[in-house]
C-alpha positions as MATLAB code, in Angstrom:
seq = 'MFDDLRRKDPELYKRNGILPMLKRNAAVKTAPQRWQDNAADGFFDVVFTFEEKVFDMVIEDLNTRDHVLMKTVLIVNLEVKDNHEEAAIGARLTFDLCQEIERAESWEDTIDDIVIAFEKHQRRKLLYSISFY';
ca = [
     111.420  110.632   65.864;
     111.395  109.084   69.352;
     113.819  111.688   70.723;
     112.021  114.545   68.987;
     108.601  113.619   70.440;
     110.099  112.938   73.853;
     111.569  116.462   73.873;
     108.288  118.085   72.769;
     105.771  116.588   75.194;
     106.782  113.249   76.728;
     103.661  112.822   78.851;
     101.278  113.368   75.950;
     103.106  110.980   73.627;
     103.483  108.407   76.390;
      99.746  108.531   77.211;
      98.624  108.202   73.607;
     100.977  105.256   73.068;
     103.263  106.809   70.454;
     106.473  106.704   72.528;
     106.001  103.075   73.669;
     105.240  102.055   70.077;
     108.331  103.830   68.733;
     110.458  102.281   71.476;
     109.111   98.829   70.606;
     109.746   99.389   66.893;
     113.319  100.575   67.524;
     114.027   97.333   69.381;
     112.769   95.323   66.396;
     114.456   97.169   63.536;
     116.803  100.118   63.182;
     114.816  101.908   60.457;
     111.813  101.405   58.179;
     112.399   98.524   55.816;
     111.183   98.100   52.277;
     110.235   94.652   51.004;
     111.963   95.397   47.692;
     115.259   96.169   49.450;
     115.267   93.017   51.570;
     113.600   90.361   49.394;
     116.785   89.685   47.436;
     118.697   88.767   50.622;
     117.772   85.105   50.485;
     115.225   82.432   49.816;
     111.896   82.206   51.558;
     108.865   79.927   51.586;
     106.395   82.128   53.455;
     106.014   85.897   53.677;
     103.768   87.465   56.312;
     102.362   90.947   56.032;
     100.247   92.740   58.585;
      98.537   95.318   56.412;
      96.612   94.676   53.194;
      98.413   97.496   51.379;
     101.763   95.799   52.066;
     100.331   92.410   51.032;
      99.329   93.919   47.668;
     102.777   95.485   47.210;
     104.567   92.187   47.909;
     102.390   90.326   45.406;
     102.891   93.042   42.815;
     106.650   92.929   43.309;
     106.778   89.136   42.993;
     104.620   89.224   39.859;
     106.874   91.766   38.126;
     110.141   89.921   38.828;
     111.981   87.595   36.521;
     110.942   84.177   37.780;
     114.384   82.582   37.758;
     113.934   79.932   40.470;
     110.235   79.218   39.929;
     110.035   78.492   43.641;
     106.622   78.755   45.275;
     106.113   81.254   48.039;
     103.082   81.680   50.259;
     102.147   85.276   51.048;
      99.810   85.687   54.021;
      98.250   88.847   55.391;
      97.026   88.976   58.967;
      95.630   92.450   59.558;
      97.125   93.873   62.781;
      96.613   97.352   64.222;
      99.906   99.051   65.041;
      99.736   99.134   68.816;
     101.470   97.121   71.506;
      98.527   94.890   72.414;
      97.577   94.026   68.836;
     101.216   93.466   67.898;
     101.591   90.930   70.721;
      98.402   89.131   69.659;
      99.475   89.226   66.001;
     102.876   87.767   66.877;
     101.291   84.849   68.734;
      98.778   84.189   65.952;
     101.514   84.338   63.317;
     103.645   81.894   65.295;
     100.687   79.507   65.623;
      99.998   79.716   61.899;
     103.673   79.113   61.099;
     103.587   75.974   63.206;
     100.499   74.720   61.351;
     102.131   75.379   57.984;
     105.344   73.680   59.097;
     103.446   70.592   60.301;
     101.868   70.148   56.881;
     103.546   67.569   54.706;
     102.828   69.769   51.690;
     101.483   73.229   52.500;
     100.768   73.784   48.812;
      98.168   70.979   48.948;
      96.663   71.827   52.344;
      96.853   75.619   52.646;
      93.122   76.091   52.036;
      92.287   73.717   54.924;
      94.928   75.332   57.168;
      93.521   78.811   56.525;
      89.898   77.722   57.016;
      90.770   76.048   60.339;
      92.785   79.090   61.471;
      90.003   81.539   60.584;
      87.368   79.433   62.325;
      89.436   78.905   65.478;
      90.889   82.435   65.764;
      87.940   84.347   64.280;
      90.357   86.385   62.155;
      90.292   86.625   58.370;
      93.438   85.986   56.362;
      94.353   86.984   52.841;
      96.749   84.652   51.112;
      98.226   83.988   47.740;
     100.745   81.626   46.225;
     103.290   83.136   43.891;
     106.609   82.241   42.275;
     110.019   83.831   42.290;
];
């Protein structure tokens, strides 16, 4: 897609941010990834999504699985617009939230307080859910 748009009208797609966004995305991952294709790769305690639609899909997938391990997983959605500036802010906020969760002796017992403090301090709403897999 990057090469195709660059051939068509590089100045237009550079100005409107599409080419920089595609270049950034290519550096992060080689192709679009599906949660369902990658979730079986290992164990996880926390899953972050950056779009409510994806958050819903992750929860739906976890709820329809066979719950073999019965391990708790925290799913958090931090809504982030797909542009360079918002992605950088979202990355920093996600890192900060990860540090808060990691500092907790038991995130399962304190997640409500962690989220309330995060939302108050950052002025950003979070969606979150605890599920099993």
